[in-house]
Amino acid sequence: MATLHDIGVAAAINILSAFAFLVAFAVLRLQPFNDRVYFPKWYLKGIRSNPTRSGTLGKFVNLDYKSYLRFLEWMPDALKMPEPELIDHAGLDSAVFLRIYLLGLKIFVPITFLAFAVLVPVNWTNDTLESESSKSSKLEYSNVDKLSISNIPQSSNKFWAHLMMAYIFTFWTCYVLLKEYEIIASMRLHFLASEKRRPDQFTVLVRNVPPDPDESIGELVEHFFLVNHPDHYLTHQAVYDANKLAKMVEKKKNMENWLDFYQLKYERNSSKRPICKTGFLGLCGKKVDAIDYYTSEIERLCKEEIEERDRIRKDSKLIMPVAFVSFRTRWGAAVCAQTQQTRNPTIWLTEWSPEPRDVYWQNLAIPFVHLTVRRLTIAVALFFLIFFFMIPIAFVQSLANIEGIEKVVPFLKPLIEQSFIKSFIQGFLPGIALKIFLILLPTILMLMSKFEGFVALSILERSAATKYYLFLLVNVFLGSIVAGTAFQQLNTFIHQSVTEFPKIIGIAIPMKATFFITYVMVDGWAGVAGEILRLKPLIIYHLKNFFLVKTEKDREEAMDPGSIEFASSEPQIQLYFLLGLVYAVVTPFLLPFILVFFGLAYLVFRHQIINVYNQEYESAAAFWPAVHVRIVTALVISQVILFGLLGTKKAANSTPFLIALPILTIWFHLFCTSRYEPAFKKYPLQEAMMKDTLERTKESNLDLKGYLLDAYIHPVFKEVEDHDDVYPVGDIENENILVPTKRSSRRNTPVPSKYNGSSPPSLADVKEQLL
Amino acid sequence: MATLHDIGVAAAINILSAFAFLVAFAVLRLQPFNDRVYFPKWYLKGIRSNPTRSGTLGKFVNLDYKSYLRFLEWMPDALKMPEPELIDHAGLDSAVFLRIYLLGLKIFVPITFLAFAVLVPVNWTNDTLESESSKSSKLEYSNVDKLSISNIPQSSNKFWAHLMMAYIFTFWTCYVLLKEYEIIASMRLHFLASEKRRPDQFTVLVRNVPPDPDESIGELVEHFFLVNHPDHYLTHQAVYDANKLAKMVEKKKNMENWLDFYQLKYERNSSKRPICKTGFLGLCGKKVDAIDYYTSEIERLCKEEIEERDRIRKDSKLIMPVAFVSFRTRWGAAVCAQTQQTRNPTIWLTEWSPEPRDVYWQNLAIPFVHLTVRRLTIAVALFFLIFFFMIPIAFVQSLANIEGIEKVVPFLKPLIEQSFIKSFIQGFLPGIALKIFLILLPTILMLMSKFEGFVALSILERSAATKYYLFLLVNVFLGSIVAGTAFQQLNTFIHQSVTEFPKIIGIAIPMKATFFITYVMVDGWAGVAGEILRLKPLIIYHLKNFFLVKTEKDREEAMDPGSIEFASSEPQIQLYFLLGLVYAVVTPFLLPFILVFFGLAYLVFRHQIINVYNQEYESAAAFWPAVHVRIVTALVISQVILFGLLGTKKAANSTPFLIALPILTIWFHLFCTSRYEPAFKKYPLQEAMMKDTLERTKESNLDLKGYLLDAYIHPVFKEVEDHDDVYPVGDIENENILVPTKRSSRRNTPVPSKYNGSSPPSLADVKEQLL
């Protein structure tokens, strides 16, 4: 077991590497030629433009030595922006994501103080480990263990202190969670209420429109909603199966990139026309003149694209049984989204439409019956992925040994047989399969979620996050505690009695504290510090900049601001919550490490969100219920483990009092769910009515139909819309049904706020205007 | 273990007792003076009146000997009425309740044939039990066991037959369940669609109206819905806290009964004024003249009642924060019931209003926050009730012994000490506490459900049924298989590993077959035959008839038609489903007994529903999802048990194929839920709109406000409304806002059907009228 000294060394190493990352970042971010890597958000907002400094060198390298002295100044900068401005700047999703780290601090700062004030002295003032190790020389222990619950003698009355602390920690966590849920629910509602007009406020996604022999889907939708929502229906937007077209556009873009690359190459060295191969990845096939080849290919694709667009416009089979139906009022949309339309609950399914940029177009055509089959498939697949993922990896590992390689590529044999390379391959290969798998895992999980058929990116991310959380919980947390692969554990657990589960984990938990401390430092501290450096985007940006960029617009496209990547980062935070809550009572020594993680990560991600990330969509913190339920799960897991641990310690008179704790916690969760979750799932009619009334008063001559007309068209059509009208738009001529009135009663309308959403005037104002 | 002979004897006894009940019923039902006990439904419908036959004796006893010869004629009679007429006669709830028995027949008739054709020969053609019993003389077996899976040797390949049958039985059950769910969902939707106009179609129950300092609850409700549902809101009905008044009315009625009783007594023997005591239950207190006493008491209560009514009208504190809000259209009500009204999901809670007679008035005022606490309390209480109910009973049993009784009532000592009485008490007392508990159990569970705060009788019954089902599952099914009390079992199970559970039960299951056969005969056959005799209502009716009845109206009230009592009878049926599915593969010999039960029960209950029961409310088969999920649960339990059983039989090569079965079954359930459950939970807008349109066309001059005005008043107010107007009715004067038009476009309106609901004309008719 690691001693305090070992941990100190590990901490020093990790602090140094984190520090190195920070210093590297501090230097790199000051260089003008990296400006677009470290401040893309500002470029995208149009506030920042290319730095212009004197001298050729000054364009690329920052020569102002003073700025290097203040290399940590980004930290206070990151904290400066107040939260409302942050919401305006980066959206509510990002602001609430940061609050997860803050929540970690809120929960664990008091717990740490209390644990060090009460539990550490209680644990320290025993000599169980000393006396036991003197009895049997085999038992080793470290000073860390002396601070932990292991140092309390069997059936001691001191366990009452741990029991009490478990209650206090639980109540504190629940209290903070409750407050946070309340704050975030109200933030979300305020955000939604103060938002500007957005198409999704008026729009409902209708899925599984039943086929009709007499009417086209467009007519059917129109008639259905004119009959069943006569006072509210406004218009609808059909959805076309443009997946093939989207692929073509993608391919053309890729070709254009290559064309740019070769043209640039030719410009720099005009003596020789660039040559390329037409086969797989440019590795094989016959050689051709690259510029001519790509020019002709692009021309061909352009023609095909136009044909495809034409086909989509004419072929009614490519209209999917899905539509975005818009209503005259938010009230009408809120009603339609929350109600069932027909007897048969599998057709005319209505739900709130996601934001236009949040829509995942490919999944819109999946029929309802497929969905249940797909979910079952993925559930089974996920189970096998979590519990048996080691099997294929072990298989690949068994293949990827020296002999295997020699068999496949015999001509490499002399090279491989050299002892240095041989030992390198032997040491390196077995690990690499696992590493590749772990790197690919979030992508695999996202593909699984996509297969399940969710229709919005935000839902996809949330679903992938849940899967990743389960994977981490089983394979990192339980897997580290109980030795062996997850499959072996499963086998062990099945053959143990129910009450043995928590006991097995309970016994192992205190022994694994030092391992998890190291884990927090490596994965948490250094990982977070690495995040700020953005090594991968940095390299890719410079490669693109060198090979592809010709115009300012190209440079714009070469920027990759990235986003938070909720699907992989949130589950990782949850692991720290779990560790913190589990070890709070058992080994409080772990808590400060968790605190440092939360503090550092908060700083880093706040900086990144302000300066770098550009969210693809805005879900108005729709992920919070998932975050909440996972912290509650961590709480229950920690209680069950403590129960098992105390059971092995024969603390018979205190243990039974722990039973109430999980019951109360689960009940707390149910209470929170019924109280706050509707704010994330439903859209209250009162709010809708209020916004409608306001809008009618403020903008009585609004052309809503025109506003909504092309809000929900496939992005492939949107891109070309500017220059040619190949997109099949239906009834623009109907637009001028709405006659704009010239009423000039805008006296009381408040000045639009400078933020994203105009703050709503008070109800009194509205009443005054109405009278 | 019981042999075939033992079972034959038991069957003979039970068949005889069931036959005796049926003969007694056949004789009693023909007596005119029992007519109101056995045919109350027809009296309530006003179709049947008191039998008038010649002679004094003929009024009471049926002298027509021919009618006795056809004493089983009720059976074909019960089957004669076609289902649509039955729905019209007794409501959809009753008709669908009968379909549960039919479902039992549908599932088990083919299963029985198949099991007897395949499994019985497979089991019979082995001699495992014979050879084993010859080895060890201790092992006893019967012919029943020779037919069961116990007779198959260890790790035989014959288990493939059982495995295959398990799959076939599961698929058949699921298929029948699916079809049944589909039929019942469409029956429900058709029933709702073809129903006459009913107040609950237009009405939404609003709970937790927030307090407002400026406005009364009535004003608040009106303003809120006028603002948020401006085009649809019609009127609302406040709810008064009339629980005290209801108690007074109840008390007065009781007093009036006693007055009637003494007056009748006095009339028959006018020589002496009847005397009664005023104290507890008329056992102690001072003696008074009974007629004078009750007359004055009733007068006093009348005055108090008037005061209370006055107080309710004036005291705004007695208006509860609850209201029944009615809308102009069914569409408006459907929208309001399915949507969230405000930001805060704990106020302005809207849900479909139950039928007026289905409302459970006492629970209407429970605040939302209390509900979660109450549910938690009841969940914990239910757990203790199920697993520890033996503890208080054992305590009572320990008190209720001879010595205990002698201590409490020493003067009875000489009597008790007599040997006959002593042995009787000793044999009788220990059982009686348990028996009383079991008789009281449904009442206790109903009280628990009431405490949980459900607002409709139908929901209360469903909730109590769930609780009773859990109790039966744990204490009757598992309790009979694993010896010992439920608490001991729980302890056993907790200390066993997970995979041991099904094994323990799997081993015990075949051995308990004969016990369950006897159980089916006693509880099922004889119990159902006893049901038709209606012994308790028979006795009570004749007592009331003798002591209280003076007028025809009194006789009407003395009738107690009763109802199905879903809360206790449905869980009992479920037990038979469970037994049938579990033993289908293990001991097919049990199946015919189950079949007889389902057949007999179907006959008996069909007769009772046609002639006797009078449902208190109509929920349109809202209970079906619960029935469905319990049969699916039984299916999964049977699969898990079979898995455990085959595990002990070392059928290693066939057992793993069973794993897919529960997964597929659960997935089947999820599919059914998503497909059919919405029909029981939601009210589709299309249906609402169709009915609205129809009604507008057919009855354009309908005074809906007048129709809905007093639909939802507390029954206490309703009773007196006829003779005096003490009920606080608000705005009758507003009624004449609706001006009846004189349009005479009723040419196409169909003739109202003679059934309960007028069948809707086809849409073509409506269109024709609209044009």
mmCIF file of C-alpha atoms in Angstrom, chain B residues 437-569:
data_model
loop_
_atom_site.group_PDB
_atom_site.id
_atom_site.type_symbol
_atom_site.label_atom_id
_atom_site.label_comp_id
_atom_site.label_asym_id
_atom_site.label_seq_id
_atom_site.Cartn_x
_atom_site.Cartn_y
_atom_site.Cartn_z
ATOM 1 C CA PHE B 437 -57.153 -10.393 10.134
ATOM 2 C CA LEU B 438 -57.606 -12.004 6.736
ATOM 3 C CA ILE B 439 -61.254 -10.952 6.616
ATOM 4 C CA LEU B 440 -60.318 -7.412 7.587
ATOM 5 C CA LEU B 441 -57.311 -7.248 5.248
ATOM 6 C CA PRO B 442 -59.087 -5.790 2.173
ATOM 7 C CA THR B 443 -60.598 -3.119 4.418
ATOM 8 C CA ILE B 444 -57.206 -2.323 5.926
ATOM 9 C CA LEU B 445 -55.643 -2.073 2.483
ATOM 10 C CA MET B 446 -58.476 0.172 1.305
ATOM 11 C CA LEU B 447 -57.890 2.439 4.316
ATOM 12 C CA MET B 448 -54.213 2.592 3.428
ATOM 13 C CA SER B 449 -55.083 3.570 -0.128
ATOM 14 C CA LYS B 450 -57.466 6.210 1.154
ATOM 15 C CA PHE B 451 -54.714 7.598 3.340
ATOM 16 C CA GLU B 452 -52.513 7.856 0.264
ATOM 17 C CA GLY B 453 -54.882 10.529 -1.024
ATOM 18 C CA PHE B 454 -56.361 9.226 -4.265
ATOM 19 C CA VAL B 455 -59.416 11.226 -5.288
ATOM 20 C CA ALA B 456 -61.532 8.635 -7.062
ATOM 21 C CA LEU B 457 -63.107 5.411 -5.865
ATOM 22 C CA SER B 458 -61.912 3.619 -8.992
ATOM 23 C CA ILE B 459 -58.287 4.597 -8.309
ATOM 24 C CA LEU B 460 -58.682 3.592 -4.668
ATOM 25 C CA GLU B 461 -59.897 0.162 -5.700
ATOM 26 C CA ARG B 462 -57.067 -0.294 -8.154
ATOM 27 C CA SER B 463 -54.492 0.752 -5.600
ATOM 28 C CA ALA B 464 -55.949 -1.552 -2.939
ATOM 29 C CA ALA B 465 -55.978 -4.382 -5.483
ATOM 30 C CA THR B 466 -52.258 -3.906 -6.129
ATOM 31 C CA LYS B 467 -51.528 -4.083 -2.424
ATOM 32 C CA TYR B 468 -53.670 -7.182 -1.979
ATOM 33 C CA TYR B 469 -51.961 -8.828 -4.939
ATOM 34 C CA LEU B 470 -48.555 -8.271 -3.368
ATOM 35 C CA PHE B 471 -49.816 -9.716 -0.113
ATOM 36 C CA LEU B 472 -51.213 -12.820 -1.805
ATOM 37 C CA LEU B 473 -48.098 -13.284 -3.898
ATOM 38 C CA VAL B 474 -45.782 -13.190 -0.911
ATOM 39 C CA ASN B 475 -47.889 -14.826 1.756
ATOM 40 C CA VAL B 476 -50.046 -17.310 -0.131
ATOM 41 C CA PHE B 477 -47.891 -18.286 -3.095
ATOM 42 C CA LEU B 478 -44.345 -17.972 -1.774
ATOM 43 C CA GLY B 479 -45.546 -18.597 1.778
ATOM 44 C CA SER B 480 -47.040 -21.953 0.835
ATOM 45 C CA ILE B 481 -43.987 -23.008 -1.115
ATOM 46 C CA VAL B 482 -41.324 -22.041 1.349
ATOM 47 C CA ALA B 483 -42.414 -23.093 4.780
ATOM 48 C CA GLY B 484 -42.402 -20.601 7.586
ATOM 49 C CA THR B 485 -43.679 -17.070 7.887
ATOM 50 C CA ALA B 486 -42.919 -14.436 5.324
ATOM 51 C CA PHE B 487 -40.471 -12.810 7.684
ATOM 52 C CA GLN B 488 -38.489 -16.023 8.038
ATOM 53 C CA GLN B 489 -38.517 -16.388 4.267
ATOM 54 C CA LEU B 490 -37.252 -12.856 3.817
ATOM 55 C CA ASN B 491 -34.444 -13.651 6.190
ATOM 56 C CA THR B 492 -33.675 -16.874 4.303
ATOM 57 C CA PHE B 493 -33.665 -15.122 0.977
ATOM 58 C CA ILE B 494 -31.461 -12.268 2.069
ATOM 59 C CA HIS B 495 -28.827 -14.698 3.208
ATOM 60 C CA GLN B 496 -28.914 -16.740 0.034
ATOM 61 C CA SER B 497 -27.160 -15.865 -3.184
ATOM 62 C CA VAL B 498 -29.202 -14.489 -6.051
ATOM 63 C CA THR B 499 -29.174 -17.639 -8.129
ATOM 64 C CA GLU B 500 -30.305 -19.693 -5.136
ATOM 65 C CA PHE B 501 -33.741 -17.981 -5.021
ATOM 66 C CA PRO B 502 -35.230 -19.707 -8.039
ATOM 67 C CA LYS B 503 -33.546 -22.960 -7.083
ATOM 68 C CA ILE B 504 -35.135 -23.091 -3.633
ATOM 69 C CA ILE B 505 -38.539 -22.395 -5.090
ATOM 70 C CA GLY B 506 -37.868 -24.619 -8.097
ATOM 71 C CA ILE B 507 -37.216 -27.638 -5.884
ATOM 72 C CA ALA B 508 -40.276 -27.007 -3.741
ATOM 73 C CA ILE B 509 -42.684 -26.312 -6.592
ATOM 74 C CA PRO B 510 -43.421 -29.870 -7.831
ATOM 75 C CA MET B 511 -43.883 -31.077 -4.257
ATOM 76 C CA LYS B 512 -46.549 -28.483 -3.562
ATOM 77 C CA ALA B 513 -48.723 -29.362 -6.550
ATOM 78 C CA THR B 514 -51.218 -31.416 -4.569
ATOM 79 C CA PHE B 515 -51.508 -28.689 -1.945
ATOM 80 C CA PHE B 516 -52.374 -26.137 -4.587
ATOM 81 C CA ILE B 517 -54.865 -28.517 -6.215
ATOM 82 C CA THR B 518 -56.693 -28.692 -2.909
ATOM 83 C CA TYR B 519 -56.421 -24.907 -2.560
ATOM 84 C CA VAL B 520 -57.992 -24.398 -5.969
ATOM 85 C CA MET B 521 -60.863 -26.672 -5.065
ATOM 86 C CA VAL B 522 -61.579 -25.146 -1.652
ATOM 87 C CA ASP B 523 -60.974 -21.495 -2.422
ATOM 88 C CA GLY B 524 -61.905 -21.576 -6.082
ATOM 89 C CA TRP B 525 -64.716 -24.039 -6.599
ATOM 90 C CA ALA B 526 -66.528 -23.906 -3.281
ATOM 91 C CA GLY B 527 -65.762 -20.206 -2.811
ATOM 92 C CA VAL B 528 -67.292 -19.244 -6.146
ATOM 93 C CA ALA B 529 -70.315 -21.442 -5.581
ATOM 94 C CA GLY B 530 -70.713 -19.767 -2.186
ATOM 95 C CA GLU B 531 -70.620 -16.370 -3.851
ATOM 96 C CA ILE B 532 -73.781 -17.062 -5.802
ATOM 97 C CA LEU B 533 -75.694 -17.955 -2.660
ATOM 98 C CA ARG B 534 -75.175 -14.441 -1.194
ATOM 99 C CA LEU B 535 -75.707 -15.685 2.324
ATOM 100 C CA LYS B 536 -74.742 -12.466 4.095
ATOM 101 C CA PRO B 537 -76.922 -10.101 2.004
ATOM 102 C CA LEU B 538 -79.734 -12.650 2.263
ATOM 103 C CA ILE B 539 -79.687 -12.608 6.061
ATOM 104 C CA ILE B 540 -79.222 -8.853 6.352
ATOM 105 C CA TYR B 541 -82.031 -8.182 3.916
ATOM 106 C CA HIS B 542 -84.475 -10.311 5.836
ATOM 107 C CA LEU B 543 -83.442 -8.774 9.161
ATOM 108 C CA LYS B 544 -83.915 -5.269 7.769
ATOM 109 C CA ASN B 545 -87.142 -6.293 6.101
ATOM 110 C CA PHE B 546 -88.486 -7.526 9.400
ATOM 111 C CA PHE B 547 -87.308 -4.747 11.681
ATOM 112 C CA LEU B 548 -87.164 -1.576 9.620
ATOM 113 C CA VAL B 549 -89.180 -1.760 6.434
ATOM 114 C CA LYS B 550 -92.412 0.180 6.469
ATOM 115 C CA THR B 551 -92.812 1.533 2.993
ATOM 116 C CA GLU B 552 -91.811 0.358 -0.461
ATOM 117 C CA LYS B 553 -89.017 2.936 -0.411
ATOM 118 C CA ASP B 554 -87.600 1.406 2.754
ATOM 119 C CA ARG B 555 -87.611 -1.984 1.093
ATOM 120 C CA GLU B 556 -85.737 -0.428 -1.813
ATOM 121 C CA GLU B 557 -83.095 0.792 0.615
ATOM 122 C CA ALA B 558 -82.878 -2.527 2.428
ATOM 123 C CA MET B 559 -81.677 -4.118 -0.785
ATOM 124 C CA ASP B 560 -77.907 -4.453 -0.953
ATOM 125 C CA PRO B 561 -76.969 -5.370 -4.504
ATOM 126 C CA GLY B 562 -73.250 -5.064 -3.748
ATOM 127 C CA SER B 563 -70.652 -4.799 -6.470
ATOM 128 C CA ILE B 564 -67.811 -6.782 -7.971
ATOM 129 C CA GLU B 565 -65.330 -5.600 -5.325
ATOM 130 C CA PHE B 566 -62.449 -5.409 -7.706
ATOM 131 C CA ALA B 567 -59.992 -4.703 -4.884
ATOM 132 C CA SER B 568 -60.302 -8.198 -3.424
ATOM 133 C CA SER B 569 -61.568 -10.391 -6.248
#
